mmCIF file of C-alpha atoms and ligand atoms in Angstrom:
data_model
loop_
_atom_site.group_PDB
_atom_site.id
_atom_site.type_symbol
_atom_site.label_atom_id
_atom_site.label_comp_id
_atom_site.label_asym_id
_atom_site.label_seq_id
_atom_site.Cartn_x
_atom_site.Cartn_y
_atom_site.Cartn_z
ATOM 1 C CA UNK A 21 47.546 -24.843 -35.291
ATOM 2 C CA UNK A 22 47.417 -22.906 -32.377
ATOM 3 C CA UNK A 23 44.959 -19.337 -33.090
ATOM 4 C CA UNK A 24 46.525 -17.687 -30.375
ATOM 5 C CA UNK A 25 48.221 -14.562 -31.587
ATOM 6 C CA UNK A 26 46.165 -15.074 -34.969
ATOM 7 C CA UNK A 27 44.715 -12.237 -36.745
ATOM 8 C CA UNK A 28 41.082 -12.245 -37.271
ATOM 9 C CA UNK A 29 41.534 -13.189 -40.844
ATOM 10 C CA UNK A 30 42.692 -16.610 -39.933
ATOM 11 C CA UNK A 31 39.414 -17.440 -38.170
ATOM 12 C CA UNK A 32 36.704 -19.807 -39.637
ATOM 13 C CA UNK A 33 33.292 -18.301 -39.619
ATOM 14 C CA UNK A 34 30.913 -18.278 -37.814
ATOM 15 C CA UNK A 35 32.744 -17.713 -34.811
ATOM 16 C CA UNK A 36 31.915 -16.043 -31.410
ATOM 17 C CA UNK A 37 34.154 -13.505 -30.634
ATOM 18 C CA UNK A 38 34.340 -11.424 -27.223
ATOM 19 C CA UNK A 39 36.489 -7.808 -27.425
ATOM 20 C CA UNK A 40 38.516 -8.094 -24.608
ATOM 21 C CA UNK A 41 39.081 -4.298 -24.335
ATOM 22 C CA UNK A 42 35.908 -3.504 -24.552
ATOM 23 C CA UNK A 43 35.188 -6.059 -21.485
ATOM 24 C CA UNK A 44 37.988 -4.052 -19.583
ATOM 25 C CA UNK A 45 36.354 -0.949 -19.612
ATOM 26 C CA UNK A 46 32.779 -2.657 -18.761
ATOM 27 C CA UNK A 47 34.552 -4.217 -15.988
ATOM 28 C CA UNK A 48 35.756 -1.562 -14.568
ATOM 29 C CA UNK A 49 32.944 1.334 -15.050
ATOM 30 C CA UNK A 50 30.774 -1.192 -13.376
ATOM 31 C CA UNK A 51 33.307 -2.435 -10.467
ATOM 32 C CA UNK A 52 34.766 1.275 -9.871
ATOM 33 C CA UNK A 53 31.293 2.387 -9.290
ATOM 34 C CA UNK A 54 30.711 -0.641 -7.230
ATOM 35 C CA UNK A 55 33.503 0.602 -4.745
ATOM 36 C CA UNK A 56 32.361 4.750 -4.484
ATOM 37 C CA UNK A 57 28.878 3.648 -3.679
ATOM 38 C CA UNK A 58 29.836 1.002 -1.225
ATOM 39 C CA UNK A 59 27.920 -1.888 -2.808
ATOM 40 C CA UNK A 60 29.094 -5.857 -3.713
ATOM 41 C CA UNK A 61 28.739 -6.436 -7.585
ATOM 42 C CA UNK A 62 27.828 -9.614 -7.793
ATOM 43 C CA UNK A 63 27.958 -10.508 -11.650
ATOM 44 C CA UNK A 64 25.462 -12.738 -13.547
ATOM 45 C CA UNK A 65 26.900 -15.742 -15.100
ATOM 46 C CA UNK A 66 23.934 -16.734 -16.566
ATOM 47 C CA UNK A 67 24.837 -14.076 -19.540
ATOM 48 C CA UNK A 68 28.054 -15.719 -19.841
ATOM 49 C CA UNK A 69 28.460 -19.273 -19.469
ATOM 50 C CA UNK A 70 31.800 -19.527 -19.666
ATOM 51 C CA UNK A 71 34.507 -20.173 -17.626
ATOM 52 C CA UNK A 72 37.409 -18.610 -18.757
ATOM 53 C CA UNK A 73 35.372 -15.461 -18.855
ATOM 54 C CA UNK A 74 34.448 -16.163 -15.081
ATOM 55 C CA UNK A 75 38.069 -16.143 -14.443
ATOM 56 C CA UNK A 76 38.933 -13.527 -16.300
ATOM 57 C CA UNK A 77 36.460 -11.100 -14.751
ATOM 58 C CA UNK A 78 37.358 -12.592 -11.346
ATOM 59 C CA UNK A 79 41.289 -10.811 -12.642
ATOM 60 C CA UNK A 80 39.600 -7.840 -13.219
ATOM 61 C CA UNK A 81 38.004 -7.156 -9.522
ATOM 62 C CA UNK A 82 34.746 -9.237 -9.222
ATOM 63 C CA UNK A 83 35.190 -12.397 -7.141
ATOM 64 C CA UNK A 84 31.625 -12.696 -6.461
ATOM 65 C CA UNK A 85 28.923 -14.452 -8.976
ATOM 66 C CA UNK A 86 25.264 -15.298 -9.310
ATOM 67 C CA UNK A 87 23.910 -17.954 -11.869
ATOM 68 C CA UNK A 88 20.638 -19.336 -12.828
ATOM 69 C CA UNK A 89 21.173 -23.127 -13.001
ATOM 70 C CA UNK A 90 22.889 -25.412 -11.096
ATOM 71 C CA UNK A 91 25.139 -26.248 -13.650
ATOM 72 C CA UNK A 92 26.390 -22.874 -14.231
ATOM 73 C CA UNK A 93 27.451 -23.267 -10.458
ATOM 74 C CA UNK A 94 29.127 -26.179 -11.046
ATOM 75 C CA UNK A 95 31.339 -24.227 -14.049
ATOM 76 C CA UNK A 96 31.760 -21.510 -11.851
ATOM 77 C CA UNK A 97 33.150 -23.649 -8.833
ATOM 78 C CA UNK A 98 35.471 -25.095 -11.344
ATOM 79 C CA UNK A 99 36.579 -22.005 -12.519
ATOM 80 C CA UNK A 100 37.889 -21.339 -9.491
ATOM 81 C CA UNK A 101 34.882 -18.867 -8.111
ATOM 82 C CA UNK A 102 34.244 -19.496 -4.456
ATOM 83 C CA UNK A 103 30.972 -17.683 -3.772
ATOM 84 C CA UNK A 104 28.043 -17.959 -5.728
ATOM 85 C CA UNK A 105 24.392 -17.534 -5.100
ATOM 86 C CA UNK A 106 22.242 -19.801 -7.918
ATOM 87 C CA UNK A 107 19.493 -16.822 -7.837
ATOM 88 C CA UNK A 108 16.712 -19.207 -8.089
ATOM 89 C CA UNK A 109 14.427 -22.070 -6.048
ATOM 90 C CA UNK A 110 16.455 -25.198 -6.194
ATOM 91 C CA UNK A 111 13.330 -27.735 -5.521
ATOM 92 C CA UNK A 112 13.886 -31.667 -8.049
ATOM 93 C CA UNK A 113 14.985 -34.200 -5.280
ATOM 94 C CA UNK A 114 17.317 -35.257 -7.835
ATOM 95 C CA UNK A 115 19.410 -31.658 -7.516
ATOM 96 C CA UNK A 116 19.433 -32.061 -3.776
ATOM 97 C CA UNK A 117 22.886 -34.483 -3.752
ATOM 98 C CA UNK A 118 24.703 -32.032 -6.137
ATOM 99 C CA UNK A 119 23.766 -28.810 -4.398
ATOM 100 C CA UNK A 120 25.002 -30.445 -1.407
ATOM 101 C CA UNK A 121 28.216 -31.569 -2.992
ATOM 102 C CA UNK A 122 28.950 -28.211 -4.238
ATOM 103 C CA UNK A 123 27.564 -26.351 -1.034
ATOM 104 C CA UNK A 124 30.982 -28.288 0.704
ATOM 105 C CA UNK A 125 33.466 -26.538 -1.902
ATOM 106 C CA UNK A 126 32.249 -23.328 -2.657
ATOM 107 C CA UNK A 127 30.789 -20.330 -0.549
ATOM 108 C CA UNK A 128 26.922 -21.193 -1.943
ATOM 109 C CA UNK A 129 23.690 -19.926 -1.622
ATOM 110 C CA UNK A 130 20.123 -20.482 -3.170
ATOM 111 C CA UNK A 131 16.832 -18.466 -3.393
ATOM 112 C CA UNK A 132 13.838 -19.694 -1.456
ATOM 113 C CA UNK A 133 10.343 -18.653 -1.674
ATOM 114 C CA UNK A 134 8.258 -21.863 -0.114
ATOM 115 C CA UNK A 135 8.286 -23.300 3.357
ATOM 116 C CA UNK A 136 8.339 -26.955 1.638
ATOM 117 C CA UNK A 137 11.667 -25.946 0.019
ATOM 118 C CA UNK A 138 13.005 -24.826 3.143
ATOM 119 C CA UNK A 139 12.548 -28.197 4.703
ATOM 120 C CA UNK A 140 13.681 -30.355 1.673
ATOM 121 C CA UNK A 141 16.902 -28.163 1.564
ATOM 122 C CA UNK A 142 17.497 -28.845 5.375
ATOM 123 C CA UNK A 143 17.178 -32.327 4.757
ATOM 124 C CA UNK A 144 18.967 -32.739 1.742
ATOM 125 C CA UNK A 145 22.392 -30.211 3.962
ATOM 126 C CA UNK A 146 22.413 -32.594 6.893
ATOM 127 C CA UNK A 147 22.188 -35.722 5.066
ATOM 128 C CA UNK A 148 25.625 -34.530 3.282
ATOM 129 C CA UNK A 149 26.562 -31.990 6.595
ATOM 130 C CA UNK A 150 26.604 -29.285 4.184
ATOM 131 C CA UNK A 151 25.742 -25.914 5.312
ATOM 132 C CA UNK A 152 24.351 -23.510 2.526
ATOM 133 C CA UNK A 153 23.323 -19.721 2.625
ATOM 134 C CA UNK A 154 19.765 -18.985 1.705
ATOM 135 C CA UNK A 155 17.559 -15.607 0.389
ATOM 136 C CA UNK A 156 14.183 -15.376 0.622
ATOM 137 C CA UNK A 157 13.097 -13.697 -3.028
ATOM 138 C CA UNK A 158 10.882 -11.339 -2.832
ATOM 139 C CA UNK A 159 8.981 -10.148 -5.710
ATOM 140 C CA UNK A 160 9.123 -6.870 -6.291
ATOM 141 C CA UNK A 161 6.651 -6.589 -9.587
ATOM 142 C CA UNK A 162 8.438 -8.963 -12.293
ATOM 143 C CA UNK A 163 5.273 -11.501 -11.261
ATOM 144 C CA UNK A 164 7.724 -14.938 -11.721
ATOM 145 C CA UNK A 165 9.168 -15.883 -8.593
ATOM 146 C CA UNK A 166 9.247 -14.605 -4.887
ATOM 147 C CA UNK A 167 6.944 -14.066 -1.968
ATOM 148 C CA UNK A 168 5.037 -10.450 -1.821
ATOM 149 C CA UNK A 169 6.778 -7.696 -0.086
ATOM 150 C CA UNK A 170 5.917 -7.338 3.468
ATOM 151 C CA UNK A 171 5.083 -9.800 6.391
ATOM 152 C CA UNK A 172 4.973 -13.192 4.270
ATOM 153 C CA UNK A 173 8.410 -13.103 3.805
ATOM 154 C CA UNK A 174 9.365 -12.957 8.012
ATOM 155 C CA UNK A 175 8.269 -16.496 8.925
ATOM 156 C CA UNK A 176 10.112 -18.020 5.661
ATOM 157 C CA UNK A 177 13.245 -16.212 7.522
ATOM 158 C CA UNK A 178 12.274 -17.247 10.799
ATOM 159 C CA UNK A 179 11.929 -21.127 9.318
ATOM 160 C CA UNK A 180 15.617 -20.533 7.670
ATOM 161 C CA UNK A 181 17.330 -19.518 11.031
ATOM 162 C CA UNK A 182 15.863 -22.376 12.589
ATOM 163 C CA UNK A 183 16.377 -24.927 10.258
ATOM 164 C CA UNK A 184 19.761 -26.957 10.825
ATOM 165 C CA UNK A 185 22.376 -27.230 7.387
ATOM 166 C CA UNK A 186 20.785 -23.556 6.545
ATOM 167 C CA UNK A 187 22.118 -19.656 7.128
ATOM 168 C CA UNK A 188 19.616 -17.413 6.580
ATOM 169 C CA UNK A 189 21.628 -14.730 4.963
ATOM 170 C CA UNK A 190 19.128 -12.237 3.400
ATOM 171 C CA UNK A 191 16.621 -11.388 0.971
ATOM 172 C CA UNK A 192 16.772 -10.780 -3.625
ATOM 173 C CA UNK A 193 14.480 -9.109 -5.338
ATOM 174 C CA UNK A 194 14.857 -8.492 -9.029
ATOM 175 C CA UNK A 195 13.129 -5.989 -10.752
ATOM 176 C CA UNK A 196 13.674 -7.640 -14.279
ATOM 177 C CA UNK A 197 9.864 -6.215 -15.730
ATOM 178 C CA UNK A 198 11.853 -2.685 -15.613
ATOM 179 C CA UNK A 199 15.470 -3.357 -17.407
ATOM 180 C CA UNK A 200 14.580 -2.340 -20.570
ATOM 181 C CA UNK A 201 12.257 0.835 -20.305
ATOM 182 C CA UNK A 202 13.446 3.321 -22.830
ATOM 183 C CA UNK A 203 12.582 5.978 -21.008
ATOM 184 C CA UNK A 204 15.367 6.280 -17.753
ATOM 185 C CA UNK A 205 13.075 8.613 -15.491
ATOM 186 C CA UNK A 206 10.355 5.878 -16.034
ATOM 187 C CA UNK A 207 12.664 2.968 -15.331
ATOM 188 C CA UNK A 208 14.355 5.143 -12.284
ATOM 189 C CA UNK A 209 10.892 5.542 -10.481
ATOM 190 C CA UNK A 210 9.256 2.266 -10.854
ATOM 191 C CA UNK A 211 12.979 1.053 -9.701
ATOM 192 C CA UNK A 212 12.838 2.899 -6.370
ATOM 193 C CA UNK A 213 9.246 1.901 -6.044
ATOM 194 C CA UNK A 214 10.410 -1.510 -5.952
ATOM 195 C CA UNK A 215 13.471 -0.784 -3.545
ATOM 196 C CA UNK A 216 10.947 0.767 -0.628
ATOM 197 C CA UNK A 217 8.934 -2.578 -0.646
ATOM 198 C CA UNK A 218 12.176 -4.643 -0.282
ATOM 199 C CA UNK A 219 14.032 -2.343 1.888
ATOM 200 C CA UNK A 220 10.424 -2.440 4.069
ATOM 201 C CA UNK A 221 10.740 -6.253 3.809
ATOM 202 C CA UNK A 222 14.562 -6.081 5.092
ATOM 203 C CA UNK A 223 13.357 -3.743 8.287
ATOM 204 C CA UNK A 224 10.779 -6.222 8.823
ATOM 205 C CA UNK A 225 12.383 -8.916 9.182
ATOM 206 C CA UNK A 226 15.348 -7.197 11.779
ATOM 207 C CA UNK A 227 12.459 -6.022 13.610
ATOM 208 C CA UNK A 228 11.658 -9.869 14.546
ATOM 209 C CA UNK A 229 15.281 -9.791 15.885
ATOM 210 C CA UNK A 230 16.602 -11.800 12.929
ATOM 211 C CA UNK A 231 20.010 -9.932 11.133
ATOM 212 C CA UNK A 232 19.668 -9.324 7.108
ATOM 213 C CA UNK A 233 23.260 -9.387 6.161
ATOM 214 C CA UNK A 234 22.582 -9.480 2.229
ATOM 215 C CA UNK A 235 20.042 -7.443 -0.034
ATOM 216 C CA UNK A 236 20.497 -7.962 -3.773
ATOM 217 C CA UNK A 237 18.898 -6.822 -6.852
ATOM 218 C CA UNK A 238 19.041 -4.876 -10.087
ATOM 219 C CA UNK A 239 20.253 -6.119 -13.598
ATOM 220 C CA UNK A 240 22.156 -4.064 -16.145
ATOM 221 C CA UNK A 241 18.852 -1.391 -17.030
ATOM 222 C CA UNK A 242 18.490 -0.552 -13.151
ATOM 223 C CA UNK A 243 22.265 -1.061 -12.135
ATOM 224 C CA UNK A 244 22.692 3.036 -11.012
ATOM 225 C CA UNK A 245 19.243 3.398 -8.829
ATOM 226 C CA UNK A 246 19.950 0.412 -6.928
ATOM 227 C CA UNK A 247 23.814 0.686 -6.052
ATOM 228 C CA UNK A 248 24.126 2.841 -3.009
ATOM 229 C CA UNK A 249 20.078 2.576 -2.183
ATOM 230 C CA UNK A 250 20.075 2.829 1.729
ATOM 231 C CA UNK A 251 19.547 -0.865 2.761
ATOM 232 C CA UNK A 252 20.725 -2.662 -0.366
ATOM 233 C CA UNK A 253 24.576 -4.047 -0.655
ATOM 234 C CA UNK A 254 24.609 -5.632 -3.440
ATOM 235 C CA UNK A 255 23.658 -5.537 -7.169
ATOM 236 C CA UNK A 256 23.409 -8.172 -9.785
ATOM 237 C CA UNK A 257 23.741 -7.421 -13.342
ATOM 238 C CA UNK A 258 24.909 -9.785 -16.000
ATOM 239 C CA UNK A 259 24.380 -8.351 -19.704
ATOM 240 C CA UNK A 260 26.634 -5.296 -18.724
ATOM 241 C CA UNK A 261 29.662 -7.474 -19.548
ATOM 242 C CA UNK A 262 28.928 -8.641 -23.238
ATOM 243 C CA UNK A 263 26.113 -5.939 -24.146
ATOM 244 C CA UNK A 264 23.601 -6.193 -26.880
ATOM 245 C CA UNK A 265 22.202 -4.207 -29.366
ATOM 246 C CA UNK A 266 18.723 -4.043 -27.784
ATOM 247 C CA UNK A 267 20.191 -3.698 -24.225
ATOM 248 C CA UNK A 268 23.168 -0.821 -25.966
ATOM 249 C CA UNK A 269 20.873 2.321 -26.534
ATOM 250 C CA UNK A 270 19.212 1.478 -22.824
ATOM 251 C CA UNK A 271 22.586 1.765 -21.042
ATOM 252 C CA UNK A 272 25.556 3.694 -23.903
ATOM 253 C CA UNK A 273 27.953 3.541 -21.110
ATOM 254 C CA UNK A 274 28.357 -0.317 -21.885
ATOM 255 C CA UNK A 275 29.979 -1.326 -24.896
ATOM 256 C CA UNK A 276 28.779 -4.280 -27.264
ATOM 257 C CA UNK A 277 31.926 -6.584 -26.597
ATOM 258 C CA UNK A 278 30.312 -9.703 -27.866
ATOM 259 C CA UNK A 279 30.139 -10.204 -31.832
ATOM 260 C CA UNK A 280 29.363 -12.922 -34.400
ATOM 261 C CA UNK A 281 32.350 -12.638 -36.868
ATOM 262 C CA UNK A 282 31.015 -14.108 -40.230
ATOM 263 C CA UNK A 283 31.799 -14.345 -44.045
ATOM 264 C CA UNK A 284 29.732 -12.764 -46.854
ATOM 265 C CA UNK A 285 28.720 -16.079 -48.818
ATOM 266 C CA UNK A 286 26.615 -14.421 -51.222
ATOM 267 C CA UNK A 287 26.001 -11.053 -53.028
ATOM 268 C CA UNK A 288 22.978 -9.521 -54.820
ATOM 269 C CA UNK A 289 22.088 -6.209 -55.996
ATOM 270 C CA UNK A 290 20.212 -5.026 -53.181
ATOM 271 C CA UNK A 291 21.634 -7.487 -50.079
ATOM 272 C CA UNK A 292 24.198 -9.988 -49.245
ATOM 273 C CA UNK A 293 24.091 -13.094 -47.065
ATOM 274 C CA UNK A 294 26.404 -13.700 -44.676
ATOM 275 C CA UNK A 295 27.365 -17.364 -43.540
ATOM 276 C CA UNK A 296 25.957 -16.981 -39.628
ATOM 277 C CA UNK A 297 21.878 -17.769 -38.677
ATOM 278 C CA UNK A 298 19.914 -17.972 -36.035
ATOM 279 C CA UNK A 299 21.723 -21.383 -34.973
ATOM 280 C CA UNK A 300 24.573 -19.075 -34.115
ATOM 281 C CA UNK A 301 22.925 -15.552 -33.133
ATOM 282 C CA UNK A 302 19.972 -15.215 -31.419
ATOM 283 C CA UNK A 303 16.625 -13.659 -32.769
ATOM 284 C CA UNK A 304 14.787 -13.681 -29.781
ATOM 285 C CA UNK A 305 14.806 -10.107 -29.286
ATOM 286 C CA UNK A 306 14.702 -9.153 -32.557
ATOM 287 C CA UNK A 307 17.505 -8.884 -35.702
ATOM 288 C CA UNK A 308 21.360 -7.889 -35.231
ATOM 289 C CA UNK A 309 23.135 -4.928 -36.080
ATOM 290 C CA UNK A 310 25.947 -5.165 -38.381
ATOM 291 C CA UNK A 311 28.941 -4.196 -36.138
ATOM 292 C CA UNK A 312 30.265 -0.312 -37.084
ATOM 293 C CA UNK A 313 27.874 -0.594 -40.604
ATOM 294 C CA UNK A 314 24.893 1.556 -39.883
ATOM 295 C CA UNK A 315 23.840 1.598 -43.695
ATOM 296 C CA UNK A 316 23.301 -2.315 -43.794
ATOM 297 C CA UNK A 317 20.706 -4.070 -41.795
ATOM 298 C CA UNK A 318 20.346 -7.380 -41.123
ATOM 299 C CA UNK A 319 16.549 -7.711 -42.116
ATOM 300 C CA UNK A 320 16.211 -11.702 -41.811
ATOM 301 C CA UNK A 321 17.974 -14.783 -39.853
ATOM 302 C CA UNK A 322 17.079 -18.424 -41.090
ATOM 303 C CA UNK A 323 19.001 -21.125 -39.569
ATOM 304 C CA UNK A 324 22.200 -20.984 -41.077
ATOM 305 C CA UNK A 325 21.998 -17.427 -43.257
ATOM 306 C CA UNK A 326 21.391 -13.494 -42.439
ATOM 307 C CA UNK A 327 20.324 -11.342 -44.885
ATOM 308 C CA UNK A 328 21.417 -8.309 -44.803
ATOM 309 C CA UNK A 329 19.663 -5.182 -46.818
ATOM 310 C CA UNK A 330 21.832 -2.133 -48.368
ATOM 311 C CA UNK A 331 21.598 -0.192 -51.628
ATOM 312 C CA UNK A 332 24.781 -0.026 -53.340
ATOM 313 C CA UNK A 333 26.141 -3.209 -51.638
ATOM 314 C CA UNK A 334 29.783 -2.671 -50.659
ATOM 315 C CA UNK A 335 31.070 -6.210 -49.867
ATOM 316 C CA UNK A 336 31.839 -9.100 -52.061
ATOM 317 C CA UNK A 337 31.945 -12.471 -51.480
ATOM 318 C CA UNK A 338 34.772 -14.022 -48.887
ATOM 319 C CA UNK A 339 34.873 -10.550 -46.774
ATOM 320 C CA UNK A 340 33.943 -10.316 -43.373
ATOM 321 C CA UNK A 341 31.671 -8.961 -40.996
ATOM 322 C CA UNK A 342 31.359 -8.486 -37.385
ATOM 323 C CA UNK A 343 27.458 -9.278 -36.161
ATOM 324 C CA UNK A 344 26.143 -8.024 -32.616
ATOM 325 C CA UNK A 345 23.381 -9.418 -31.752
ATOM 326 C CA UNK A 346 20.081 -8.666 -30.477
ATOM 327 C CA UNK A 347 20.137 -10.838 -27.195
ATOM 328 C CA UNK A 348 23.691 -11.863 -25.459
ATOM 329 C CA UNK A 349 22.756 -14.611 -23.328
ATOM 330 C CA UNK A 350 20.932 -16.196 -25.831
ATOM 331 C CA UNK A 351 23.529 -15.932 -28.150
ATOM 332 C CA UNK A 352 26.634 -17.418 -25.730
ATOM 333 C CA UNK A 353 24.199 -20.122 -24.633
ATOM 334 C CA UNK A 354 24.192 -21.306 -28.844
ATOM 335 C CA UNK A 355 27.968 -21.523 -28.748
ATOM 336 C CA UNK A 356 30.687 -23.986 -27.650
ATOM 337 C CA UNK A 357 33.556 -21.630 -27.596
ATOM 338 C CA UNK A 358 34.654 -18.127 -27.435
ATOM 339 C CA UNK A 359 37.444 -16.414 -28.904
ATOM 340 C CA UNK A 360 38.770 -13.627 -27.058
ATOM 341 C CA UNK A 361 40.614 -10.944 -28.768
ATOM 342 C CA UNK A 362 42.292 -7.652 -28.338
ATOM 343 C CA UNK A 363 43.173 -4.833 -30.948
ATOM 344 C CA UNK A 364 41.977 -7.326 -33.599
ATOM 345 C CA UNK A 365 44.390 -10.678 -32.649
ATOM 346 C CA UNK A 366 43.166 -13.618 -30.896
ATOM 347 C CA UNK A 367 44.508 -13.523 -26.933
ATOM 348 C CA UNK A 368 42.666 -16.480 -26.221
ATOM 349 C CA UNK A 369 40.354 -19.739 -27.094
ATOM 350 C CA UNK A 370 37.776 -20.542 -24.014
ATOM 351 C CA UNK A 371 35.214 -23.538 -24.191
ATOM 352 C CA UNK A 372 31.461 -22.183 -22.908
ATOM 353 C CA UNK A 373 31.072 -24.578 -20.889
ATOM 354 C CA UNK A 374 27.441 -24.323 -19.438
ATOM 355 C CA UNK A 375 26.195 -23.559 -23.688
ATOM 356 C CA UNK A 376 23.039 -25.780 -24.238
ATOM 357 C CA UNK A 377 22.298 -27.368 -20.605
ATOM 358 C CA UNK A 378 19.313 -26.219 -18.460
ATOM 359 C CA UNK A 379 19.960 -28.836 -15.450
HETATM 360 C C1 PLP B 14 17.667 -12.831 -10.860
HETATM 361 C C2 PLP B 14 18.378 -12.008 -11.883
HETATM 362 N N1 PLP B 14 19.251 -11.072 -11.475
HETATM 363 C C3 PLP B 14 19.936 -10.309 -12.347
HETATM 364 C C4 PLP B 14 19.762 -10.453 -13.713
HETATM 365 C C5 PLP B 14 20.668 -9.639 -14.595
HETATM 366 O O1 PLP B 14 20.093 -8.987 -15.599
HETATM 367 P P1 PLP B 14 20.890 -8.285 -16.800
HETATM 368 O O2 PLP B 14 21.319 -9.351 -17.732
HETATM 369 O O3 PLP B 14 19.853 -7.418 -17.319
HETATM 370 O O4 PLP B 14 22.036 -7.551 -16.228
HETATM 371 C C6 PLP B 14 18.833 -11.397 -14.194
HETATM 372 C C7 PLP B 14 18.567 -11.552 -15.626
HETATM 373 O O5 PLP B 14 17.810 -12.342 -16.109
HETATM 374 C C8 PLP B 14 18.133 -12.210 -13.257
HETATM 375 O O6 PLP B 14 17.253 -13.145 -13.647
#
């Protein structure tokens, strides 16, 4: 039987569900203030996995995507997306016949931060007379990947421009050590901080004669200080789209459109414990919130069961609840589909594709 239309009461639990009004008005709060301060939003994929939620956004004004994996390039490109950057170093020989295969459908570009890499990527485009776009990252303080700010990153562009099957099209650097500082003046000045050492990086660079047509950074915590920075054009958040309640108190203006709808399976005098673990919601970030209950907390996840603590209890067994949790990529990457509903009926079923693979 076809869910489509379905009221949330006909759903099995657990079940991922993704509010698609809520999404709307993500969407376009991010994408409106995209266009007044002149900057590309380029969203992350890597929070979403899916590609019916690729599409969907693509609807909704953003064409452009960034992804962590390969494979989440791959679902993008057959989504229909036709420029993507995989925001990472691309290096196992074995990746080298696939990123050239996909470099020849889609608009594609990969992160770079090692001459080596450079050269293996050249190879591996003119074997397959691919061309693909390439960033140098530049690590602006998260301490994971990228070359220092400043001169070391001008000779991996001049090696790009020179090397035949690449573009050298620009630089990334993402300040992901600073998306989650409570405190917004703290999070604003270490942000800018970062921006003058990539921005320096950018005039370094044209001052060897060599253009910078892309500079891209920020995730969902530094989204505001980086759109419309003088030198930057595009940003790069992900998490704005589904929301979390870790990531919801850091940035209100995002709503939590992502929820694990679930069943109460058992009731005692001081908790119940609802059908939905950490096999299906994430604890890496900590425990859930139950979704518009502020009086019941989940207190405990085991694999398939979340306990949740209130005093009186005011559910029984069979009813529902709605679970956001603590981390949403996490979360989408434990799940094979998504149901996406509006004003409480399901609008539509979409496989997440890229759940479960790291290739
Ligand atoms: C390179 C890069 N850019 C952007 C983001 C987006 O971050 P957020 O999910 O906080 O929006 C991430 C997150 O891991 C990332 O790794």
């Amino acid at each position: 039987m076809s869910l489509i239309g379905q009221p949330l009461d006909a759903l099995d639990s657990p079940q991922l569900l993704l509010d698609l009004d809520v999404i709307d008005a993500n969407l376009k709060r991010m994408f409106d203030a995209g266009k007044q301060r002149g900057v590309n939003v380029r969203t992350h994929f890597k929070s979403l996995k899916c590609g019916g939620l690729a599409k969907y956004i693509q609807a909704h004004g953003g064409a452009t995507f960034l992804c962590a994996k390969l494979n989440e390039a791959e679902v993008l490109a057959d989504a229909g997306i036709s420029d993507i950057l995989i925001a990472n170093q691309i290096v196992s020989p074995q990746k080298m016949q696939r990123l050239a295969n996909l470099a020849k459908r889609v608009q594609l570009r990969v992160c770079v931060d090692h001459a080596d890499n450079i050269d293996q990527l050249s190879k591996a485009m003119q074997a397959a007379g691919a061309t693909l776009g390439v960033l140098v990252e530049i690590d602006i303080g998260m301490a994971r990947c990228g070359v220092l700010p400043g001169d070391a990153a001008v000779p991996l562009a001049q090696r790009i421009s020179k090397s035949p099957g690449l573009r050298f099209d620009g630089l990334q650097g993402y300040d992901g050590h600073l998306q989650l500082i409570a405190d917004a003046k703290e999070r604003r000045g270490k942000c800018l901080e970062g921006l003058e050492q990539l921005t320096g990086t950018r005039r370094l660079i044209e001052k060897a004669g060599i253009p910078v047509a892309i500079v891209t950074g920020a995730g969902t915590g530094t989204w505001e200080f980086v759109a419309g920075f003088p030198g930057v054009t595009e940003i790069q958040p992900g998490s704005f789209v589904l929301m979390d309640c870790i990531y919801h108190p850091v940035r209100p203006e995002f709503g939590c459109s992502l929820s694990i709808f679930a069943t109460v399976m058992s009731v005692q005098t001081k908790w119940y414990t609802l059908d939905a673990g950490s096999k299906a919601i994430s604890k890496d970030f900590g425990m859930p919130q139950i979704k518009g209950k502020p009086a019941e907390a989940a207190t405990r996840l085991s694999e398939e069961h979340t306990k949740v603590e209130c005093d009186p209890v005011p559910v029984k067994v069979g009813d529902r609840r709605e679970v956001i949790p603590a981390h949403c990529c996490a979360t989408m990457n434990l799940h094979r589909q998504a149901i996406a509903v509006r004003k409480g009926r399901v609008e539509a079923v979409w496989p997440i594709e890229a759940s479960g693979r790291y290739d």
